[in-house]
Amino acid sequence: MDFNFTEEQSMLRDTLASFLQDKYSFDTRRASVKSASGWRADYWKAFAEELGILGAPFSEDLGGLGGSAIENMIVMEECGKALVIEPYLGTVVIGGGFLKYSGHASATDLIGGIIGGEIITAFAYAEPQGRYNLADLKTTAKKDGSGYVLNGHKAVVLGAPWATHLVVTARTGGSQREASGVSVFLVDKASAGIVTRDYPTVDGQRASEVYFENVSIPADALIGVEGAGLPLIEKVVDEAIAAICAEGVGAMRRMHENTLEYARQRKQFGAAIATFQVLQHRMVDMFINVEQSLSMTYMATLKLDESAHDRAKAVSAAKVQIGRSAKFVGQAAIQIHGGMGMTDELAVGHYFKRATMIEGQFGSVDHHLRRYEHLSIDAAA
Amino acid sequence: MNLDFSPEDLAFRDEVRAFIAAHYPDSLRGKQDEGEELSKEDFLAWHRVLAAKGWVNPAWPTSEGGPGWTSTQRYIWGEECAAADTIGVMPFGINMVGPVIYTFGTPEQKQRFLPETLNGDIWWCQGYSEPGAGSDLASLKTKAERFTDPADGKDYYLVNGQKTWTTMAQYADWIFCLVRTDPNAKIQEGISFLLINMKTPGITVRPIITLGGEHEVNEVWLENVKVPVENRIYDENKGWTCAKFLLAHERSGIAGVARSKRGIERIRQMATTELGDDGQTLLQDPAFKRKVAELEIDLTALEYTELRTLAAESAGKGPGPESSVLKIKGTEVQQRVTELALEAAGHYGAPYFRGFPTDGDNMRPIGPDYAHRTAPSYFNVRKTSIYGGSNEIQRNIIAKMVLGL
């Protein structure tokens, strides 16, 4: 039993934290969000070259730093604390995750492109009708000569406006919600027939509606095994969920800190509001929520390499915890900040918005409760 | 005890329903349902229709030009407006300063302000909160010093200070302000209630942008603003009496039962269109269905608590500290409505639609229309448990005034 970080892991955290401290102030982030592109391409370059964090979770023979999911957790927690909008999740955790496990002939080269900052991926999986069911797919990939032709509509593809490539889930067979017949493709975003509509999201990111209209892709766009992609998707999505749990913990931690600070300096009725017991207890409950969330994030991250059943159960349990805690901590933070918490000027509201989106990302509390019930209770019955 | 409406009440319901159907401005139809932001003209369009009919001020006594409705009729009116998704009437003139003026004002003040308040010619805003005076409103610092202007020999107040969270001040013609006229008195005893024309030199309005990107509230800065003494309502240093009276009026109606009912109705509609993970509608999802049921039950309890309050009111008991219950539960239900709506929207709760750059193919829709404002609404209504006396303050009021603790 050991919950300590290695020296390399602590160094990774310190390096990123100090970069974000220096360069990723709330005002800087706000300017990025409002800019035409919506992000800082130069920061992405710095992540790749100056900090080297884009290689954090890859083994050394893939050109990485020799880390694993723990490194993703560290990076994402720091990203949560600074509300980083650049697409580490979509590119390193998800794009890199798929490639890592795919056995793809060019996986090493492509991962090299991710580590170097040249390849940026966005995950085109959700569809307007499918809610959180990863197999509910109407998008099709039909065999055409040696390659495939893609048709379909992907909803709210986070980070797509910045991406060079899209990771696309599509049906090569089976019916709409069937587990088999699902395949994964890595598609050059510049391919003919891809139509996008780009927009900001409420938490300061960018996303696109992505339409595939007879998009021809080569045979080697296939990631993993044709028609048997769902287990791989579930594995990578579970890793992504563990990563956003860590991001959520970072955001919650900051909301709690900001709230304590505000309550200590805000005076009403001749006293700091931090001295009012009703608010003290609320701030204690926030603290308990952050600690429980951190514990569940550790638990889920450390179980990512266990059996699919144990991994899924751990991840869904963590997501339920983080979803509930994000709501509690966020709402309490706004309430204790009073009117100030409602303003666009203060960071706390922006953490609240990101935390709210994390609640629903890759499945709501209900979705993951149901998944957990199925794996833990139904399976034992 | 009986829950039935009388034949007269039913006839009244038919009358107001027909009136709304015939006279609600076409330009406003659907705006409330879509959660669109409303302009000053939008608000005034409906206000003027109601004012012409004599229905803009349901709670005013007939002696002050009110329609003389019973509390049951007022309840029916609220229900019918919500059912028809009408926009609201701005509360600052009709529900707040109007009753203060007819209760505490002189005949001259009533004549000067009430007709224009009713017909919509004066748009009021409320100058209560200050950066250092929120929950602890009585600690307000904006000061008003009395002086005689040698130029005309008349008495004025010179007002200096800052108000904040001033809703819709960007549109306002007048502001009603609590100001400190006696810095040496006990904090609640040195306050006066002033009406200030927003065009007076020395007033600056600065927008505050809130979480959903809205511009609803403002800072109002007052720098050497000269206010005629006759614009003071009630006695000097007795403004807190007006303030307490007004807070009680602000709380009545804050339960928002009819609006929450409509909100739940919208969620049910969304959930019959939205599909769950299994391809069935979301309303068939047992977990989601249960949450809707729980919310409806919570709202029903609130509704009957409000009806009991209304009945007590019509028996001559004014809104007392029990109205804090309505404020607490009403805002909790409103907030829960927006939580469920955002949840129902799924992935399409994320897109943000306010003035975004229209890259790519604009002809492609971004999810269903009903999803567009679910997240901003959820963020926006967090304010309801903060404003009008935070819910913590309301609980203190109940503890002290109702439970005697």
Coordinates of C-alpha atoms in Angstrom, one line a residue, chain A residues 50-203:
Chain A
E50 CA 9.5 23.1 -23.0
L51 CA 7.7 20.9 -20.4
G52 CA 7.6 17.6 -22.3
I53 CA 4.4 16.6 -20.6
L54 CA 2.6 15.3 -23.8
G55 CA 4.8 12.2 -23.5
A56 CA 4.1 11.7 -19.8
P57 CA 1.9 8.6 -19.9
F58 CA 3.7 6.8 -22.7
S59 CA 6.4 4.1 -22.3
E60 CA 10.0 4.9 -23.2
D61 CA 10.0 2.7 -26.3
L62 CA 7.1 4.8 -27.6
G63 CA 9.2 7.9 -27.0
G64 CA 7.5 8.8 -23.8
L65 CA 8.6 9.5 -20.3
G66 CA 7.8 6.0 -19.1
G67 CA 4.7 6.9 -17.2
S68 CA 1.2 5.6 -17.1
A69 CA -2.3 6.6 -16.0
I70 CA -0.9 8.1 -12.8
E71 CA 0.9 10.7 -14.9
N72 CA -2.4 11.5 -16.6
M73 CA -4.0 12.0 -13.3
I74 CA -1.2 14.4 -12.1
V75 CA -1.4 16.4 -15.3
M76 CA -5.2 16.6 -15.3
E77 CA -5.5 17.6 -11.7
E78 CA -3.2 20.5 -12.4
C79 CA -5.2 21.3 -15.5
G80 CA -8.3 21.4 -13.3
K81 CA -6.7 23.8 -10.9
A82 CA -5.8 26.2 -13.7
L83 CA -8.9 25.5 -15.9
V84 CA -6.6 24.6 -18.8
I85 CA -8.5 24.5 -22.0
E86 CA -5.8 23.0 -24.2
P87 CA -6.7 19.4 -25.3
Y88 CA -4.5 17.1 -23.2
L89 CA -7.6 14.9 -22.5
G90 CA -8.6 14.6 -26.2
T91 CA -5.1 14.2 -27.5
V92 CA -2.9 12.5 -25.0
V93 CA -5.3 10.6 -22.8
I94 CA -7.8 9.6 -25.6
G95 CA -5.9 9.8 -28.9
G96 CA -2.8 8.5 -27.3
G97 CA -4.8 5.9 -25.4
F98 CA -6.3 4.4 -28.5
L99 CA -3.0 4.3 -30.3
K100 CA -1.2 2.8 -27.3
Y101 CA -3.5 -0.3 -27.2
S102 CA -4.3 -0.5 -30.9
G103 CA -1.4 -2.5 -32.2
H104 CA -1.5 -0.2 -35.2
A105 CA 1.5 -0.5 -37.5
S106 CA 2.1 3.3 -37.3
A107 CA 1.2 3.7 -33.6
T108 CA 4.8 4.6 -32.6
D109 CA 5.0 7.3 -35.3
L110 CA 1.6 8.7 -34.5
I111 CA 2.3 8.7 -30.8
G112 CA 5.5 10.5 -31.6
G113 CA 3.5 13.1 -33.4
I114 CA 1.3 13.5 -30.3
I115 CA 4.3 13.8 -28.0
G116 CA 5.9 16.3 -30.3
G117 CA 2.7 18.4 -30.4
E118 CA 2.1 18.0 -34.2
I119 CA -0.8 15.7 -33.9
I120 CA -3.8 16.9 -32.0
T121 CA -6.9 14.6 -31.7
A122 CA -10.5 15.1 -30.8
F123 CA -12.8 12.3 -29.9
A124 CA -15.9 12.1 -32.1
Y125 CA -18.0 9.5 -30.4
A126 CA -21.3 11.1 -29.1
E127 CA -24.3 11.2 -31.4
P128 CA -27.4 13.3 -31.1
Q129 CA -29.6 10.3 -30.2
G130 CA -27.2 8.2 -28.2
R131 CA -26.8 10.0 -24.8
Y132 CA -24.0 8.2 -23.0
N133 CA -24.3 4.8 -24.7
L134 CA -21.0 4.3 -26.5
A135 CA -22.5 1.7 -28.8
D136 CA -25.5 3.8 -29.8
L137 CA -24.1 4.7 -33.2
K138 CA -25.7 5.6 -36.5
T139 CA -22.5 6.7 -38.1
T140 CA -21.4 4.1 -40.6
A141 CA -18.1 3.1 -42.1
K142 CA -18.7 1.1 -45.2
K143 CA -16.0 -1.0 -46.8
D144 CA -15.0 0.6 -50.1
G145 CA -12.1 -1.1 -52.0
S146 CA -9.3 -1.3 -49.5
G147 CA -10.6 1.6 -47.4
Y148 CA -13.9 2.8 -45.9
V149 CA -16.5 5.5 -46.5
L150 CA -17.8 7.4 -43.4
N151 CA -21.2 8.9 -43.1
G152 CA -22.9 10.3 -40.0
H153 CA -23.1 13.2 -37.5
K154 CA -21.1 13.4 -34.3
A155 CA -22.3 15.8 -31.6
V156 CA -20.4 18.2 -29.4
V157 CA -16.9 17.0 -30.4
L158 CA -14.7 18.8 -27.8
G159 CA -11.5 20.3 -29.1
A160 CA -12.4 19.5 -32.7
P161 CA -11.7 23.1 -33.9
W162 CA -8.1 22.7 -32.9
A163 CA -7.6 19.1 -34.0
T164 CA -5.5 17.7 -36.8
H165 CA -7.2 14.3 -36.5
L166 CA -10.5 12.9 -35.3
V167 CA -10.9 9.6 -33.4
V168 CA -14.2 8.4 -34.8
T169 CA -16.4 5.6 -33.6
A170 CA -18.6 4.1 -36.3
R171 CA -20.5 1.0 -37.3
T172 CA -18.9 -1.4 -39.7
G173 CA -21.7 -3.8 -38.9
G174 CA -24.4 -4.7 -36.4
S175 CA -27.5 -2.7 -35.4
Q176 CA -27.7 0.6 -33.8
R177 CA -27.0 -0.3 -30.1
E178 CA -25.4 -3.7 -30.6
A179 CA -22.0 -4.3 -28.9
S180 CA -20.5 -5.9 -32.0
G181 CA -19.9 -4.2 -35.3
V182 CA -18.3 -1.1 -33.7
S183 CA -15.0 0.1 -35.1
V184 CA -12.6 3.0 -34.4
F185 CA -10.9 5.2 -37.0
L186 CA -8.2 7.9 -36.9
V187 CA -9.3 10.3 -39.5
D188 CA -7.4 13.3 -40.9
K189 CA -9.6 16.2 -40.2
A190 CA -8.7 17.7 -43.6
S191 CA -10.3 14.8 -45.4
A192 CA -12.8 15.7 -48.1
G193 CA -16.4 15.4 -47.0
I194 CA -15.9 16.5 -43.4
V195 CA -18.2 19.5 -42.6
T196 CA -18.0 21.1 -39.2
R197 CA -19.8 23.8 -37.3
D198 CA -17.6 25.1 -34.5
Y199 CA -18.7 26.9 -31.3
P200 CA -17.7 27.7 -27.8
T201 CA -19.0 25.7 -24.8
V202 CA -20.3 27.1 -21.6
D203 CA -17.1 26.2 -19.7

